XYZ file of C-alpha atoms in Angstrom:
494
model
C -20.085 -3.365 13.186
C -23.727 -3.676 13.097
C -26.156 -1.013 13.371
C -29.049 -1.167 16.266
C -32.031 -2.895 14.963
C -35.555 -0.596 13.258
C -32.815 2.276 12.873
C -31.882 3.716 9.530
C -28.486 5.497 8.756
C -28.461 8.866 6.947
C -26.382 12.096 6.701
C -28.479 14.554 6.190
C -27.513 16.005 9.224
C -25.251 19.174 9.075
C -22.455 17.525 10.498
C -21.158 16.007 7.253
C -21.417 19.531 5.362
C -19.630 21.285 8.543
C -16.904 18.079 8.541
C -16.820 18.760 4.402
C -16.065 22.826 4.838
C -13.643 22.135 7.649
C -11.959 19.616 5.465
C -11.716 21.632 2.720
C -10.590 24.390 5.072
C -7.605 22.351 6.409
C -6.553 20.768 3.126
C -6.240 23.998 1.641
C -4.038 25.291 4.628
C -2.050 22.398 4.815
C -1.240 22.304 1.181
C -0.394 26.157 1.338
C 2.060 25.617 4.478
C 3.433 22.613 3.253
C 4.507 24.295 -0.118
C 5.959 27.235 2.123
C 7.541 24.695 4.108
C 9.353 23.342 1.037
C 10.328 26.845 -0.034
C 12.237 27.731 3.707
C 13.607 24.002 3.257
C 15.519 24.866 0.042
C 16.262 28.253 0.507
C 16.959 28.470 4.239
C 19.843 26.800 5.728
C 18.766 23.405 7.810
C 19.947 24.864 11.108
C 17.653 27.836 10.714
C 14.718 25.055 9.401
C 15.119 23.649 13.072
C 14.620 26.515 15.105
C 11.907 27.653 12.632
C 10.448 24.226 13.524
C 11.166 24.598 16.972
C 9.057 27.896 17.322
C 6.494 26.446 15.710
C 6.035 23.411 17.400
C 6.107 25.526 21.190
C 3.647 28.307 19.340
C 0.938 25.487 18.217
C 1.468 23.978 21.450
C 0.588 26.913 23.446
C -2.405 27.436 20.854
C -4.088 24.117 21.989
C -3.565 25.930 25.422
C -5.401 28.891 24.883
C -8.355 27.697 23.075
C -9.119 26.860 26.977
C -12.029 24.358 25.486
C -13.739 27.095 23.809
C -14.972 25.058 20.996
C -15.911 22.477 23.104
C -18.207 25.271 25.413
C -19.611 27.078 22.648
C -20.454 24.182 20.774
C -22.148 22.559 23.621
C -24.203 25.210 25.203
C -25.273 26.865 22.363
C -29.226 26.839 22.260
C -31.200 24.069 20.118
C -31.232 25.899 16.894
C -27.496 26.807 17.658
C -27.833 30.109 19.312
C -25.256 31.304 21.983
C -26.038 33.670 24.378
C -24.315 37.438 24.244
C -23.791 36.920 27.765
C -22.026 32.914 27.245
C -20.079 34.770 23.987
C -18.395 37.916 25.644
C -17.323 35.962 29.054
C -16.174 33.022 26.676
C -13.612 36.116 24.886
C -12.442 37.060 28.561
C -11.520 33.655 29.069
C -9.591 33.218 25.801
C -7.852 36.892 26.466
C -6.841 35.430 29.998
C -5.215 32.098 28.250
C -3.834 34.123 25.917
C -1.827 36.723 28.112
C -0.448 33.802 30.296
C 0.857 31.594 27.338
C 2.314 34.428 26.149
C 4.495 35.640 29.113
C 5.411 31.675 29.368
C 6.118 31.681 25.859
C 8.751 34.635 25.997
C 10.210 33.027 29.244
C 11.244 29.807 27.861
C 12.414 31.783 24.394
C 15.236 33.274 26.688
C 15.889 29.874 28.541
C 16.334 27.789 25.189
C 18.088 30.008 23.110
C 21.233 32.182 23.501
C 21.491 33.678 20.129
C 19.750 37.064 20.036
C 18.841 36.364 16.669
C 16.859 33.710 17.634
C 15.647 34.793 20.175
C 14.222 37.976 17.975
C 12.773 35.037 15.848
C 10.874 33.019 18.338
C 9.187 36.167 20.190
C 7.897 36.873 17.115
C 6.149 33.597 16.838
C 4.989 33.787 19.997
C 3.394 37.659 19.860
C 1.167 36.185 16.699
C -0.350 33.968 19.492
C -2.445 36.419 20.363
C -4.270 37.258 16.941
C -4.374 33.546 15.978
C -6.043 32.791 19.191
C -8.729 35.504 18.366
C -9.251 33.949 14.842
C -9.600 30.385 16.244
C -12.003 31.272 19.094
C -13.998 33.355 15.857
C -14.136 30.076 14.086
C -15.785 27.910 17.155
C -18.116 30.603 17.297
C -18.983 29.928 13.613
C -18.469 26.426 14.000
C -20.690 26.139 16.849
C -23.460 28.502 14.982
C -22.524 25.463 11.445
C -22.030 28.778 9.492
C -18.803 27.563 7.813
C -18.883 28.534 4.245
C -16.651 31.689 4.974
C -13.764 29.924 6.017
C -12.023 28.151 3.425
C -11.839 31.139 1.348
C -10.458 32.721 4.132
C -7.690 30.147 4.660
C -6.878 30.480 1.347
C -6.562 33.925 0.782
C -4.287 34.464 4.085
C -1.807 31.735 3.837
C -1.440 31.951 0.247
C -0.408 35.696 1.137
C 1.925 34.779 3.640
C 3.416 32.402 1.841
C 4.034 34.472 -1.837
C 5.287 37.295 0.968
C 7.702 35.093 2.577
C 8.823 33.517 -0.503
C 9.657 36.845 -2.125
C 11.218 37.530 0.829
C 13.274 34.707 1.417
C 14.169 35.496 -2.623
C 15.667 38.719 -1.584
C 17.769 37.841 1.223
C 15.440 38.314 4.151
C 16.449 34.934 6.605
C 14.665 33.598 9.512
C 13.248 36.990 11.456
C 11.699 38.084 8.303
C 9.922 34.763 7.820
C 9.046 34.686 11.654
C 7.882 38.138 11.732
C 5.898 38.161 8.442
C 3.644 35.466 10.509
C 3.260 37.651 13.043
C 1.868 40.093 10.704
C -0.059 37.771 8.406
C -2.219 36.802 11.848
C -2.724 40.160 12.977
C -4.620 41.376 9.701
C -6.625 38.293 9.380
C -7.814 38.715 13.167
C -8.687 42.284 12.349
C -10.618 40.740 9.343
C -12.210 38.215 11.664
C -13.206 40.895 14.096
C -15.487 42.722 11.462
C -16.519 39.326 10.035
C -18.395 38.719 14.015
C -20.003 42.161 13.011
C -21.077 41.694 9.704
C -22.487 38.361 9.097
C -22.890 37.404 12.759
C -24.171 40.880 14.243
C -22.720 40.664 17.015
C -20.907 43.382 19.083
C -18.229 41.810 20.907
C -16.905 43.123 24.810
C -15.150 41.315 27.129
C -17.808 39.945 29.974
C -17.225 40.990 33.585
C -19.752 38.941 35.524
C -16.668 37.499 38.053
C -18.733 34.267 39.016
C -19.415 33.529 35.514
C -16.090 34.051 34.782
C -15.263 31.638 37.445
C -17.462 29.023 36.841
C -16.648 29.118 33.181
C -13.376 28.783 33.928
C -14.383 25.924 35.786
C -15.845 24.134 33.043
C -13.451 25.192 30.773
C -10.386 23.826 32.387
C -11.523 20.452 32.382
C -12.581 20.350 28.821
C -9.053 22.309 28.006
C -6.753 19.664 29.495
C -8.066 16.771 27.683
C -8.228 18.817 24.233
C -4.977 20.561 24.682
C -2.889 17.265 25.145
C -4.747 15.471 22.346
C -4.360 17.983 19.819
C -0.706 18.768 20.535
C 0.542 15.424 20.715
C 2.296 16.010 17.082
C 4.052 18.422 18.844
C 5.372 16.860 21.771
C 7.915 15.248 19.166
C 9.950 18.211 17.909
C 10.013 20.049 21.647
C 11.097 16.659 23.256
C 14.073 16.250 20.599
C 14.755 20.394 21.087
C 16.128 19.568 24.968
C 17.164 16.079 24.299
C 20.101 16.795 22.103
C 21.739 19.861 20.830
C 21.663 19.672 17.267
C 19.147 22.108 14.982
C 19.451 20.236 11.834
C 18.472 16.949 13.265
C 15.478 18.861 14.667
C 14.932 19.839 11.226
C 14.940 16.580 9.840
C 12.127 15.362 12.511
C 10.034 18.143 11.990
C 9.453 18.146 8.656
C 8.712 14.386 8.971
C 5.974 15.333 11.442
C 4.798 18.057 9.389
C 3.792 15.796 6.727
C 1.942 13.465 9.069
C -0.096 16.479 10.273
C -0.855 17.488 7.045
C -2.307 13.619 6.508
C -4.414 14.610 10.168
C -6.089 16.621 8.270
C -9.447 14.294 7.789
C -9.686 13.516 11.611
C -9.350 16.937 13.111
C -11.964 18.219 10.475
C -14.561 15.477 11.369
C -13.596 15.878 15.389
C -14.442 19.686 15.239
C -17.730 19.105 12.946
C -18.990 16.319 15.169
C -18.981 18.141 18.187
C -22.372 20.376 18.035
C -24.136 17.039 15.722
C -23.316 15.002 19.126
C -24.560 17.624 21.206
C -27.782 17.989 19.220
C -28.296 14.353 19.447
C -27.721 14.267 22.678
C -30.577 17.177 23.399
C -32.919 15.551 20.966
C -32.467 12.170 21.916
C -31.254 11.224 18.212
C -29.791 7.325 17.734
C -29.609 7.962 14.320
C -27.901 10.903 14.304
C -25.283 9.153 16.799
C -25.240 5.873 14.376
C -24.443 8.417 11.588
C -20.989 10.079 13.647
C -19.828 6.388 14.210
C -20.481 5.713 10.326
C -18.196 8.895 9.676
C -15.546 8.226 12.699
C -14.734 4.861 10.888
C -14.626 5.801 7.268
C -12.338 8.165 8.536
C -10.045 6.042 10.419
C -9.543 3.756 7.306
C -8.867 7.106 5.315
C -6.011 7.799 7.818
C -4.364 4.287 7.792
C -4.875 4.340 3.293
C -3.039 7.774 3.683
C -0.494 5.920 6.203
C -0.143 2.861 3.256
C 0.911 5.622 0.888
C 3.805 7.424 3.084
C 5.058 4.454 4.439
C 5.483 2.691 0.684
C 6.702 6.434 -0.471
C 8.250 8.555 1.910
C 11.809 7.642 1.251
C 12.472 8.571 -1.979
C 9.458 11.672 -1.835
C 10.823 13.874 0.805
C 14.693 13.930 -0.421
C 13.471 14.502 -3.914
C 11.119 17.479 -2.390
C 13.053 19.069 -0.149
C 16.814 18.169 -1.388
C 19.156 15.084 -0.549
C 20.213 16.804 2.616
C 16.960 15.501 4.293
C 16.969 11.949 3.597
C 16.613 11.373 6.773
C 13.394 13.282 7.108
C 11.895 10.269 4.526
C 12.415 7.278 6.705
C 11.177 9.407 9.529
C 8.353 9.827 8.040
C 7.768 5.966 6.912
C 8.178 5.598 11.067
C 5.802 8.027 11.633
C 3.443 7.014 9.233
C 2.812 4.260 12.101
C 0.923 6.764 14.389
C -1.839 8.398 11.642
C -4.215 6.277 11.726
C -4.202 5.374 15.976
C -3.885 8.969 16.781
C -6.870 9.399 14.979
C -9.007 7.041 16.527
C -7.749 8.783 20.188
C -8.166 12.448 18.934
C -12.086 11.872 18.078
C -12.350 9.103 21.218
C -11.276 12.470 23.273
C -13.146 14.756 21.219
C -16.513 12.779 21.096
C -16.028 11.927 24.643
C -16.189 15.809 25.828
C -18.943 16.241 23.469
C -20.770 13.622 25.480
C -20.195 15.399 28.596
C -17.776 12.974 29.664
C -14.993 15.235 30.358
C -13.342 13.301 32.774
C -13.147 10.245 30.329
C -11.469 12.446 27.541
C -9.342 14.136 30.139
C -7.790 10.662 31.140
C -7.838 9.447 27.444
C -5.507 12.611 26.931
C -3.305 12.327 29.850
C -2.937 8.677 29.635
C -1.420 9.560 26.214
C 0.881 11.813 27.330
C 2.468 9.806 30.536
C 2.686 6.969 27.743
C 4.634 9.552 25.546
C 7.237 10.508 28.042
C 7.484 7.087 29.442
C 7.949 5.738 26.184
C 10.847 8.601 25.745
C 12.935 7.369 28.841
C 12.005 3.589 27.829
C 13.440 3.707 24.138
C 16.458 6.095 25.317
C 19.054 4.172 24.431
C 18.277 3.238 20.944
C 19.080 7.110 20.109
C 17.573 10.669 20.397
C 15.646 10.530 16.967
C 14.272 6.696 17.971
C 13.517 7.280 20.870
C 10.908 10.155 20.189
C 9.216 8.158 16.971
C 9.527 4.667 18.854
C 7.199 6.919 22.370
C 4.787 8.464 19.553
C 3.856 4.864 18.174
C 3.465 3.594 21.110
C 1.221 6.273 22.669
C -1.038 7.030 19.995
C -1.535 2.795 19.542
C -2.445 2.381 23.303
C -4.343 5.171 23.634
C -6.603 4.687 20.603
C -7.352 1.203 21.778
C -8.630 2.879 24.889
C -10.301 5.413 23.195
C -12.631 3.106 21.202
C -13.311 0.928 24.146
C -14.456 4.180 26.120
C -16.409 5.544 22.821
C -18.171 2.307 21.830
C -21.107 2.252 24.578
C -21.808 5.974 23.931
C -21.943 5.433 20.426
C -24.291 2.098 20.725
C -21.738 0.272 19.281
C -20.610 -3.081 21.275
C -17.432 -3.694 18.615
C -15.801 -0.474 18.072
C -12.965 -1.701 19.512
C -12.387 -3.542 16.467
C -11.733 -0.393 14.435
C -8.154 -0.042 15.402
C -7.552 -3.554 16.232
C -8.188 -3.767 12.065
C -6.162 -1.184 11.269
C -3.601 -1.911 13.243
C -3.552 -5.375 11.839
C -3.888 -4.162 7.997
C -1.113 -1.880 8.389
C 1.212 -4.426 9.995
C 0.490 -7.190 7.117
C 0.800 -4.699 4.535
C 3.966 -3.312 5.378
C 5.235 -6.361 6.469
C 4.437 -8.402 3.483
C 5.377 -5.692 0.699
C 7.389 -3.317 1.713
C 10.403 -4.345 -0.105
C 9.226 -5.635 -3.484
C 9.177 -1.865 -4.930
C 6.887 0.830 -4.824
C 4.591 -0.330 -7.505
C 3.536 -3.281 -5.800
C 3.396 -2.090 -2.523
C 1.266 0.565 -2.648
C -1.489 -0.872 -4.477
C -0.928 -4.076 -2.910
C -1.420 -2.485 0.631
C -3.772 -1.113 0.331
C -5.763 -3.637 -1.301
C -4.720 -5.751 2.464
C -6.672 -2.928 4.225
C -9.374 -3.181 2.212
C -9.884 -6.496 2.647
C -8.991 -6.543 6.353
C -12.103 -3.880 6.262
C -14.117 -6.031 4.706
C -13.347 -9.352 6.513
C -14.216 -7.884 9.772
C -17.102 -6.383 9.305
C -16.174 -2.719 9.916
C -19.043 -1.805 7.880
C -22.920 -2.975 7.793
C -24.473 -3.126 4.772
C -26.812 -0.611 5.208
C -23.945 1.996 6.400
C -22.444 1.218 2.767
C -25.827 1.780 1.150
C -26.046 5.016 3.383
C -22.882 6.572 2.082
C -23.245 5.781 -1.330
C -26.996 7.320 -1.250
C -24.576 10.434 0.901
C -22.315 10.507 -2.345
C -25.104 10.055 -5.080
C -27.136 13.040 -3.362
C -24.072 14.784 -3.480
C -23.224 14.037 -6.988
C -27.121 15.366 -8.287
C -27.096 18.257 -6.087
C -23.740 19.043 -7.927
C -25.057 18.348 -11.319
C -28.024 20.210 -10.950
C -26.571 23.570 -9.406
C -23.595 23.385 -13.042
C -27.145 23.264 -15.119
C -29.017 25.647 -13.667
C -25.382 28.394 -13.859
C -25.518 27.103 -17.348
């Protein structure tokens, strides 16, 4: 992994502080949901946990639908210094209004074809109806995002979900089952979308409408749909899992069991799908300005972060089965070794989510498109293929193998654009470190293993050069900036 020769690696650029914000952002919601998640666990019965899951898998799925590539188009023609047009904004809300209204109305129609109970049915619509508002926060966000004015947002995570969480805990507490929880959501969403609303007004000063202009609707559209398909798949794929196993087989509670598995491993996503939405305008702006460093700089951050992903990977596999049960009660041991099976798919869906991400950013949207679908015809393949080994197998065995292939692609797609002949090798050493380490110490107890792991991928990192020197002596000049600015900003409060 060698950088091009006369060029210098830095991250000054804002891409590392939007990727740090976003981070922070998604850690803190993650942590939030995944403490609420534990609360419904205990308190709900695991039936109910699996059509809670259920809904929630279909309503994030639909969300990746109805962002319609928004981030992606904002981010990429905004203006040099980041500006996007009134016209580009409103036209880019009629869009997202569109998307919304049709996923909604699908929504509701496969609600009554899944479920008979009226109860549940209650439950799920209400999911579904909170589309809406989330989808207006989102699309507020890319217009932030695009603009790198983050600093708002992880206070604003924070302050929502922790809400909506304490609610539906007290709730829960009371007696209040699975419509309560379901349509506390919906309300939760709807008064952080009116907060978002004024938040476009005040800091932005903007006046939002919904644009008209039919041809620019279409052609938007146009460009849209392609950048939608390819972003839609990829960011859904942990999904795909829970709805597959929903029409597969019967049973709620083994739902449950896979679904909090996955939720985990999404919470672990976190690192990647901060970076991928923080790279997008820095690609975009090197791409205008004709930037090779700021490019070299991405690729340094892409691969720190895919050996992030497979440490976090080390950790659940070595842990998993004796966390979960002890977390969420012994009725979901299962949910642990799902988990250490899952664990498997962190670190290559990673490496595919930015491949797609970075690809779109490049204006190669038919490259991330195929990247996308090629993971999803290797999902459902992979369903039918493992089949008989079981319902639950089957599902894990097609999300290894899909997010392994298609990261492999990814990086061979991403490595010209990126300057980078061997980027290839990213995954190919992951891969590798993951399989030794597991392989070699899984069973000699869990405080060998971990360390011991990890300490392979480290190694394995090392030994094949996934680093140059002078991208190690540009992050640790990143980290001691970091640490000064820090020290100096506690002195002067002081």
């Amino acid at each position: 992994m060698t950088k091009e020769p006369g060029i210098s690696v830095r991250f000054s650029s804002p891409v590392a502080r939007v990727a740090a914000t976003l981070l922070s952002t998604q850690f803190v919601g993650s942590a939030v949901r995944f403490a609420y998640l534990v609360a419904i666990a205990r308190m709900l019965p695991p039936a109910d946990v699996g059509i809670y899951s259920f809904g929630m898998a279909l309503y994030l799925t639909m969300l990746g639908a109805v962002a319609f590539g928004q981030n992606i188009v904002l981010s990429t023609y905004a203006g040099r210094r980041g500006e996007i047009s009134d016209r580009l904004l409103h036209h880019s809300l009629s869009v997202t209004i569109a998307a919304v209204t049709v996923a909604i109305a699908f929504g509701v129609a496969v609600v009554f074809v899944s479920e008979e109970s009226p109860r549940e049915r209650v439950a799920l619509i209400f999911l579904i109806a909170a589309l809406g508002a989330r989808a207006f926060v989102s699309w507020v966000r890319n217009f932030f995002i695009a603009n790198e004015d983050v600093r708002w947002i992880p206070s604003y995570e924070f302050s929502f979900r922790l809400g909506e969480a304490v609610t539906g805990c007290t709730l829960i507490w009371s007696g209040a089952g699975l419509v309560a929880v379901c349509g506390l959501h919906f309300g939760s969403w709807v008064i952080e979308a009116v907060a978002a609303w004024r938040l476009v007004y005040s800091r932005a000063a903007r006046r939002l409408r919904l644009g008209r202009n039919w041809r620019l609707l279409v052609r938007l559209v146009q460009v849209s749909a392609v950048y939608a398909v390819g972003y839609w798949l990829i960011q859904t794929f942990p999904q795909w899992g829970a709805i597959a196993l929903k029409f597969v087989q019967p049973d709620p509670v083994l739902l449950a069991q896979f679904a909090i598995a996955m939720q985990l491993l999404i919470v672990l996503a976190i690192f990647p799908l901060a970076l991928g939405q923080a790279m997008i305008p820095g690609i975009g702006r090197a791409r205008r300005l004709g930037s090779s460093t700021d490019l070299l700089a991405v690729a340094t951050v892409m691969k720190a972060a895919i050996i992030m992903a497979i440490a976090f990977a080390i950790c659940a596999e070595t842990v998993a089965v004796a966390f979960i049960p002890w977390i969420f009660g012994r009725e979901y041991v299962l949910a642990g070794e799902t988990l250490a099976t899952l664990s498997w798919t962190l670190g290559p869906y990673s490496v595919a989510l930015l491949a797609v991400q970075s690809l779109n950013a490049f204006g190669e949207r038919a490259s991330g498109t195929l990247l996308a679908a090629l993971m999803a015809v290797l999902f459902f393949a992979g369903v039918g293929l493992f089949f008989p080994l079981g319902h639950l197998e089957a599902v894990t065995s097609a999300l290894i193998l899909a997010s392994a292939l298609s990261a492999i692609a990814g990086a061979v797609l991403l490595a010209p654009r990126l300057g980078l002949s061997r980027l290839w090798w990213v995954p190919a050493a992951m891969i590798a470190a993951v399989c030794a380490a597991i392989f070699a110490f899984f069973d000699v107890g869990l405080l060998i293993a971990t360390p011991a792991s990890t300490g392979v991928l480290v190694a394995s990192t090392w030994a094949l050069g996934v680093f140059s020197r002078e991208e190690v002596a540009a992050i640790a000049a990143a980290f001691r900036k970091r640490s000064s600015t820090s020290a100096q900003s506690m002195a002067g409060s002081q």
